[in-house]
C-alpha cells in the first residue's frame, strides 16, 4: 500500500469518527424524562382500549346473557368487578421483590396483556368471552397506576413525573370518553 493510500485510509477513519461522536447518548436526567413520558402516554392509552367496550353497536350490547342481564350490563359488572378484585393483589404485587427486580419488563407486560386480552376478547363471538375479557383486562389495568408510580418513585424529580402522568390521565379519560361519544353518536345517526 502506498503512502497516499495510507493517508486516504487514515482520513476516511477520521472522517467517520466525528459522525460517531455526534450521536450522543441521553444523560441520566434525559432518560428519566423519556421514561416518564413513555409511562404517562402508555397509561393514557389504556383508556382508549378500556372504554370502547361500552360503545359497541346495540345489536351486540343488547344481547341477553343470563338472568335477564344484557351484555352491556354484564360488561359493566365485569369492568367494576375486575378493578375491585385486583386491588389487594395489585398492592401486594407492586410491593414485591419480583416487581422491584423487573419493573420495566413487568409494567410493559401488564400494559400489553391488558390491551391484547380486551381486544381479542371483544372480537370473540360468544358474550361470555367478551365479559371475561373485560374482567381480565380490568383486573390487569388495576395494577397499572400503582406499578407505574412505584416505577417512577425515588427520583429527584418524582413529583414532576407524577404530575405529568396525572395530566395525561386526566386528559386521556376525557378524550377517550369524548371520542367514544362522538363515535357512538355518528354511528347512531348513520343507523337512523
Rosetta silent file (secondary structure, phi, psi, omega in degrees, C-alpha in Angstrom):
SEQUENCE: XXXXXXXXXXXXXXXXXXXXXXXXXXXXXXXXXXXXXXXXXXXXXXXXXXXXXXXXXXXXXXXXXXXXXXXXXXXXXXXXXXXXXXXXXXXXXXXXXXXXXXXXXXXXXXXXXXXXXXXXXXXXXXXXXXXXXXXXXXXXXXXXXXXXXXXXXXXXXXXXXXXXXXXXXXXXXXXXXXXXXXXXXXXXXXXX
SCORE:     score description
SCORE:     0.000 S_00000001
   1 L     0.000  133.160 -179.418    0.000    0.000    0.000 S_00000001
   2 L   -77.563  169.654 -179.672    1.402    3.398   -0.972 S_00000001
   3 H   -68.017  -30.991  178.767    1.645    6.323    1.391 S_00000001
   4 H   -69.988  -36.686  175.911   -1.235    8.102   -0.355 S_00000001
   5 H   -64.606  -40.011  177.848   -3.467    5.043    0.169 S_00000001
   6 H   -65.762  -38.480  177.518   -2.499    5.007    3.845 S_00000001
   7 H   -65.006  -40.913  178.933   -3.278    8.737    4.075 S_00000001
   8 H   -65.155  -42.059  178.828   -6.699    8.171    2.462 S_00000001
   9 H   -63.801  -40.395  178.324   -7.453    5.302    4.833 S_00000001
  10 H   -64.697  -43.013 -179.285   -6.420    7.447    7.784 S_00000001
  11 H   -66.597  -39.023 -179.943   -8.582   10.356    6.578 S_00000001
  12 H   -62.235  -42.410 -179.602  -11.561    8.069    5.997 S_00000001
  13 H   -70.241  -32.014  177.376  -11.381    6.755    9.529 S_00000001
  14 H   -72.642  -34.059  178.836  -11.011   10.303   10.891 S_00000001
  15 H   -68.469  -32.684  179.526  -13.976   11.492    8.817 S_00000001
  16 H   -74.539  -30.809 -175.540  -16.128    8.732   10.268 S_00000001
  17 H   -59.588  -44.722  179.678  -15.140    9.483   13.845 S_00000001
  18 H   -61.806  -33.103  177.762  -16.971   12.840   14.144 S_00000001
  19 H   -62.360  -40.674  179.497  -20.185   11.177   12.967 S_00000001
  20 H   -68.547  -35.942 -179.740  -19.901    8.656   15.769 S_00000001
  21 H   -71.739  -24.807 -179.601  -19.156   11.349   18.301 S_00000001
  22 H   -71.942  -24.945  177.258  -22.225   13.328   17.230 S_00000001
  23 L   -80.754  101.827 -174.943  -24.518   10.514   18.310 S_00000001
  24 L  -104.284  131.420  176.314  -24.710   11.303   21.992 S_00000001
  25 L   -70.269  141.816  178.322  -26.403    9.008   24.433 S_00000001
  26 L   -61.002  148.419  177.313  -29.046   10.751   26.546 S_00000001
  27 L   -72.004  171.005  178.743  -27.993   11.769   30.014 S_00000001
  28 H   -59.540  -41.918  178.829  -29.461   10.115   33.101 S_00000001
  29 H   -63.772  -41.465  178.055  -31.843   13.049   33.556 S_00000001
  30 H   -65.432  -39.106  177.231  -32.996   12.822   29.938 S_00000001
  31 H   -62.896  -37.697  177.957  -33.587    9.073   30.315 S_00000001
  32 H   -61.604  -42.010 -179.994  -35.721    9.755   33.385 S_00000001
  33 H   -71.715  -37.196  175.911  -37.887   12.142   31.381 S_00000001
  34 H   -60.945  -44.782  178.040  -38.081    9.781   28.423 S_00000001
  35 H   -62.115  -44.873 -179.450  -39.196    7.048   30.812 S_00000001
  36 H   -61.776  -45.301 -179.938  -41.687    9.359   32.493 S_00000001
  37 H   -64.369  -42.534  178.491  -43.200   10.481   29.205 S_00000001
  38 H   -63.171  -42.405  177.701  -43.453    6.883   27.973 S_00000001
  39 H   -62.041  -47.310 -177.228  -45.119    5.770   31.219 S_00000001
  40 H   -63.297  -45.375 -178.699  -47.580    8.661   31.138 S_00000001
  41 H   -69.676  -39.016  179.286  -48.508    8.175   27.486 S_00000001
  42 H   -67.322  -37.562  176.791  -48.800    4.402   27.726 S_00000001
  43 H   -66.013  -39.770  178.688  -51.059    4.714   30.770 S_00000001
  44 H   -61.001  -37.259 -179.560  -53.123    7.301   28.896 S_00000001
  45 H   -66.189  -23.782 -179.346  -53.527    4.865   26.009 S_00000001
  46 H   -60.778  -29.723  178.557  -55.093    2.285   28.318 S_00000001
  47 H   -65.247  -30.433 -176.318  -58.241    4.401   28.375 S_00000001
  48 H   -80.285   -8.551  169.364  -58.605    4.038   24.631 S_00000001
  49 H  -110.791  -10.807  177.105  -58.878    0.247   24.818 S_00000001
  50 H   -79.768  -44.093 -170.040  -60.877    0.078   28.040 S_00000001
  51 H   -83.813  -20.637  178.161  -63.852    2.210   27.063 S_00000001
  52 H   -58.370  -22.853  178.251  -64.700    1.036   23.525 S_00000001
  53 H   -59.510  -25.612 -175.962  -66.438   -1.989   25.068 S_00000001
  54 H   -88.078   -6.316  178.926  -69.199    0.369   26.184 S_00000001
  55 H  -121.693   26.498  172.078  -69.974    1.755   22.730 S_00000001
  56 L   -63.059  158.428 -178.950  -70.252   -1.445   20.768 S_00000001
  57 L   -58.785  150.548 -179.751  -73.317   -1.431   18.487 S_00000001
  58 H   -56.454  -33.493  179.087  -76.691   -2.044   20.169 S_00000001
  59 H   -66.239  -18.015  175.287  -77.123   -5.353   18.320 S_00000001
  60 H   -92.557  -47.852 -173.489  -74.004   -6.538   20.198 S_00000001
  61 H   -74.150  -26.864 -176.248  -74.546   -4.902   23.598 S_00000001
  62 L   -92.398   15.029  176.860  -78.252   -5.662   23.942 S_00000001
  63 L   -73.626  130.442  176.858  -77.812   -9.429   23.573 S_00000001
  64 E   -68.708  139.564 -178.764  -79.209  -11.274   26.616 S_00000001
  65 E  -109.303  -64.911  178.728  -76.527  -13.143   28.549 S_00000001
  66 E  -155.275  146.348  172.901  -78.013  -14.628   31.769 S_00000001
  67 L    54.295   33.387  179.283  -80.797  -13.947   34.189 S_00000001
  68 L    82.534    0.459  178.018  -82.217  -11.051   32.178 S_00000001
  69 E   -86.032  139.104  175.718  -78.877   -9.218   32.032 S_00000001
  70 E   -89.434  169.499  177.597  -77.707   -7.872   28.711 S_00000001
  71 H   -60.798  -36.643  179.197  -74.118   -7.896   27.530 S_00000001
  72 H   -58.268  -48.300 -178.992  -73.957   -4.155   28.293 S_00000001
  73 H   -71.253  -35.179  177.947  -74.764   -4.670   31.986 S_00000001
  74 H   -66.704  -38.450  176.822  -72.516   -7.742   32.250 S_00000001
  75 H   -64.715  -40.472  177.738  -69.600   -5.790   30.771 S_00000001
  76 H   -61.446  -45.868  178.141  -70.237   -3.007   33.298 S_00000001
  77 H   -63.328  -41.074  179.544  -70.237   -5.501   36.177 S_00000001
  78 H   -65.044  -39.337  179.807  -67.102   -7.184   34.814 S_00000001
  79 H   -62.757  -51.054  179.948  -65.344   -3.826   34.457 S_00000001
  80 H   -67.584  -43.041 -179.928  -66.098   -2.767   38.021 S_00000001
  81 H   -63.969  -38.252  178.201  -65.538   -6.262   39.406 S_00000001
  82 H   -62.921  -43.789  178.255  -62.170   -6.608   37.671 S_00000001
  83 H   -67.257  -41.988 -178.511  -60.913   -3.378   39.173 S_00000001
  84 H   -67.157  -43.349 -177.603  -62.296   -4.191   42.621 S_00000001
  85 H   -66.768  -23.108 -174.605  -60.970   -7.751   42.706 S_00000001
  86 H   -90.342   -8.657 -172.500  -57.461   -6.637   41.779 S_00000001
  87 H   -58.652  -52.134 -179.108  -56.849   -4.010   44.466 S_00000001
  88 H   -69.053  -45.570  175.959  -55.260   -6.252   47.100 S_00000001
  89 H   -61.264  -35.466  179.392  -53.295   -8.450   44.663 S_00000001
  90 H   -66.107  -40.875  178.496  -52.072   -5.291   42.876 S_00000001
  91 H   -64.679  -41.334  177.985  -50.848   -3.747   46.131 S_00000001
  92 H   -64.450  -44.166 -178.350  -49.045   -6.970   47.007 S_00000001
  93 H   -65.225  -44.433 -177.652  -47.528   -7.248   43.524 S_00000001
  94 H   -65.450  -23.466  179.721  -46.348   -3.601   43.359 S_00000001
  95 L  -101.958    7.840 -176.992  -44.500   -4.013   46.649 S_00000001
  96 L   -82.780  158.351  176.450  -42.978   -7.407   45.844 S_00000001
  97 H   -65.384  -35.926  178.970  -39.310   -8.127   45.218 S_00000001
  98 H   -56.757  -47.967 -179.366  -40.214   -9.631   41.871 S_00000001
  99 H   -64.496  -41.469 -179.027  -41.669   -6.333   40.688 S_00000001
 100 H   -65.171  -31.651  179.159  -38.720   -4.317   42.006 S_00000001
 101 H   -76.690  -29.328 -173.195  -36.257   -6.556   40.183 S_00000001
 102 L  -131.556   42.483 -172.933  -38.127   -6.478   36.867 S_00000001
 103 H   -56.308  -53.116 -175.386  -40.187   -3.275   36.999 S_00000001
 104 H   -62.309  -47.166 -178.456  -39.906   -2.146   33.381 S_00000001
 105 H   -62.535  -44.988 -178.704  -40.478   -5.602   31.894 S_00000001
 106 H   -69.369  -37.050  177.947  -43.438   -6.375   34.156 S_00000001
 107 H   -64.806  -45.256  177.239  -45.015   -2.958   33.629 S_00000001
 108 H   -63.952  -37.463  178.210  -44.773   -3.334   29.858 S_00000001
 109 H   -65.518  -40.649  177.830  -46.143   -6.871   30.130 S_00000001
 110 H   -63.065  -45.733 -179.297  -49.141   -5.685   32.154 S_00000001
 111 H   -62.419  -47.646 -178.047  -49.937   -2.926   29.670 S_00000001
 112 H   -65.893  -43.162 -179.924  -49.577   -5.209   26.655 S_00000001
 113 H   -63.371  -43.743  179.874  -51.532   -8.076   28.223 S_00000001
 114 H   -59.218  -44.128 -178.953  -54.390   -5.819   29.252 S_00000001
 115 H   -66.299  -47.870 -176.536  -54.665   -4.437   25.729 S_00000001
 116 H   -66.667  -39.588 -179.626  -54.432   -7.788   23.950 S_00000001
 117 H   -63.613  -46.544 -178.947  -56.874   -9.565   26.260 S_00000001
 118 H   -68.223  -42.698 -179.777  -59.557   -6.916   25.858 S_00000001
 119 H   -61.902  -46.713 -179.946  -59.025   -6.547   22.121 S_00000001
 120 H   -69.510  -38.551 -178.700  -59.121  -10.283   21.441 S_00000001
 121 H   -66.681  -39.283  179.639  -61.963  -10.885   23.877 S_00000001
 122 H   -70.900  -21.366  176.838  -64.228   -8.239   22.388 S_00000001
 123 H   -83.479  -11.376 -179.317  -63.678   -9.777   18.962 S_00000001
 124 L   -68.248  148.760 -176.846  -64.803  -13.187   20.257 S_00000001
 125 L   -77.052  -27.371 -174.266  -68.262  -14.314   19.126 S_00000001
 126 L   -87.969  133.363 -179.520  -69.552  -15.568   22.491 S_00000001
 127 H   -58.409  -35.927 -179.878  -70.864  -12.974   25.020 S_00000001
 128 H   -64.204  -33.938  177.220  -69.247  -14.801   27.967 S_00000001
 129 H   -66.639  -39.251  177.741  -65.835  -14.430   26.278 S_00000001
 130 H   -63.306  -44.988 -179.812  -66.415  -10.687   25.928 S_00000001
 131 H   -65.243  -44.539  178.624  -67.381  -10.376   29.611 S_00000001
 132 H   -62.540  -38.205  179.155  -64.421  -12.493   30.721 S_00000001
 133 H   -66.955  -40.938  178.525  -62.022  -10.447   28.610 S_00000001
 134 H   -64.954  -41.758  178.012  -63.283   -7.172   30.079 S_00000001
 135 H   -61.417  -49.053 -178.258  -62.935   -8.599   33.606 S_00000001
 136 H   -63.576  -41.174  179.632  -59.374   -9.868   32.959 S_00000001
 137 H   -66.486  -42.210  177.466  -58.322   -6.634   31.270 S_00000001
 138 H   -64.974  -38.466  177.377  -59.775   -4.507   34.086 S_00000001
 139 H   -58.029  -49.779  179.712  -58.057   -6.769   36.620 S_00000001
 140 H   -67.922  -37.857  179.941  -54.680   -6.200   34.950 S_00000001
 141 H   -64.826  -26.604  178.720  -55.368   -2.495   34.383 S_00000001
 142 H   -64.889  -23.949  179.090  -55.948   -2.093   38.096 S_00000001
 143 H   -76.778  -25.797 -164.466  -52.249   -2.848   38.611 S_00000001
 144 H   -62.687  -49.921 -174.999  -51.016   -0.175   36.222 S_00000001
 145 H   -62.054  -49.138  179.829  -51.283    3.096   38.164 S_00000001
 146 H   -63.695  -40.460  178.980  -49.679    1.756   41.347 S_00000001
 147 H   -68.455  -38.250  178.469  -46.964   -0.083   39.437 S_00000001
 148 H   -65.223  -42.643  178.313  -46.228    2.962   37.320 S_00000001
 149 H   -65.073  -38.736  176.643  -45.935    5.167   40.400 S_00000001
 150 H   -62.883  -38.607  179.186  -43.699    2.588   42.055 S_00000001
 151 H   -65.984  -38.125 -175.825  -41.557    2.583   38.929 S_00000001
 152 H   -84.814  -17.995 -174.515  -41.269    6.416   38.900 S_00000001
 153 L   -71.253  162.598  176.494  -40.714    6.954   42.618 S_00000001
 154 L    86.281    6.937  177.047  -37.351    7.537   44.229 S_00000001
 155 L   -99.342  161.114  178.347  -36.108   10.029   41.680 S_00000001
 156 L   -62.459  -33.997 -175.808  -35.145   13.625   42.412 S_00000001
 157 L  -107.264   31.682 -177.777  -37.938   14.775   40.116 S_00000001
 158 H   -54.849  -43.249 -177.821  -40.608   12.254   41.126 S_00000001
 159 H   -59.645  -39.720  179.262  -43.225   14.960   41.725 S_00000001
 160 H   -67.842  -39.866  179.078  -42.798   16.273   38.174 S_00000001
 161 H   -64.878  -42.564  179.027  -43.065   12.785   36.714 S_00000001
 162 H   -67.566  -37.612  177.059  -46.227   12.071   38.687 S_00000001
 163 H   -62.074  -41.805  177.647  -47.658   15.461   37.665 S_00000001
 164 H   -63.725  -44.667  179.094  -47.049   14.584   34.015 S_00000001
 165 H   -62.731  -39.673  179.188  -48.669   11.170   34.459 S_00000001
 166 H   -67.071  -39.901  176.921  -51.661   12.763   36.200 S_00000001
 167 H   -59.993  -46.435  178.271  -52.035   15.333   33.416 S_00000001
 168 H   -64.837  -37.348  178.055  -52.075   12.545   30.832 S_00000001
 169 H   -61.005  -48.011 -179.013  -54.510   10.557   32.981 S_00000001
 170 H   -64.633  -46.068 -179.679  -56.969   13.451   33.186 S_00000001
 171 H   -63.506  -46.397 -175.741  -56.682   14.263   29.504 S_00000001
 172 H   -64.584  -40.015  178.840  -56.943   10.642   28.364 S_00000001
 173 H   -59.901  -46.394  179.840  -60.008    9.909   30.463 S_00000001
 174 H   -71.851  -41.557 -179.105  -61.899   12.844   28.992 S_00000001
 175 H   -64.451  -40.817 -179.393  -60.533   12.386   25.468 S_00000001
 176 H   -67.293  -39.009  177.312  -61.442    8.704   25.337 S_00000001
 177 H   -67.575  -39.508  178.530  -64.966    9.405   26.540 S_00000001
 178 H   -65.340  -41.765  178.210  -65.288   12.275   24.070 S_00000001
 179 H   -64.245  -37.528 -179.459  -64.045   10.135   21.197 S_00000001
 180 H   -71.729  -38.439  178.670  -66.492    7.414   22.179 S_00000001
 181 H   -64.352  -43.941 -179.561  -69.432    9.809   22.462 S_00000001
 182 H   -67.753  -37.259  178.644  -68.701   11.240   19.025 S_00000001
 183 H   -70.768  -36.910  179.851  -68.247    7.770   17.502 S_00000001
 184 H   -73.616  -34.637  178.686  -71.416    6.426   19.094 S_00000001
 185 H   -71.395  -34.551  177.871  -73.460    9.471   18.075 S_00000001
 186 H   -71.957  -34.855  178.310  -72.175    9.231   14.488 S_00000001
 187 H   -73.484  -33.433  178.096  -72.957    5.505   14.366 S_00000001
 188 H   -74.493  -31.999  177.662  -76.451    6.034   15.791 S_00000001
 189 H   -73.952  -29.865  178.253  -77.183    8.839   13.326 S_00000001
 190 H   -76.264  -25.090  179.445  -75.975    6.673   10.412 S_00000001
 191 H   -83.138  -14.024  179.979  -78.211    3.794   11.530 S_00000001
 192 L   -83.432    0.000    0.000  -81.320    6.000   11.621 S_00000001
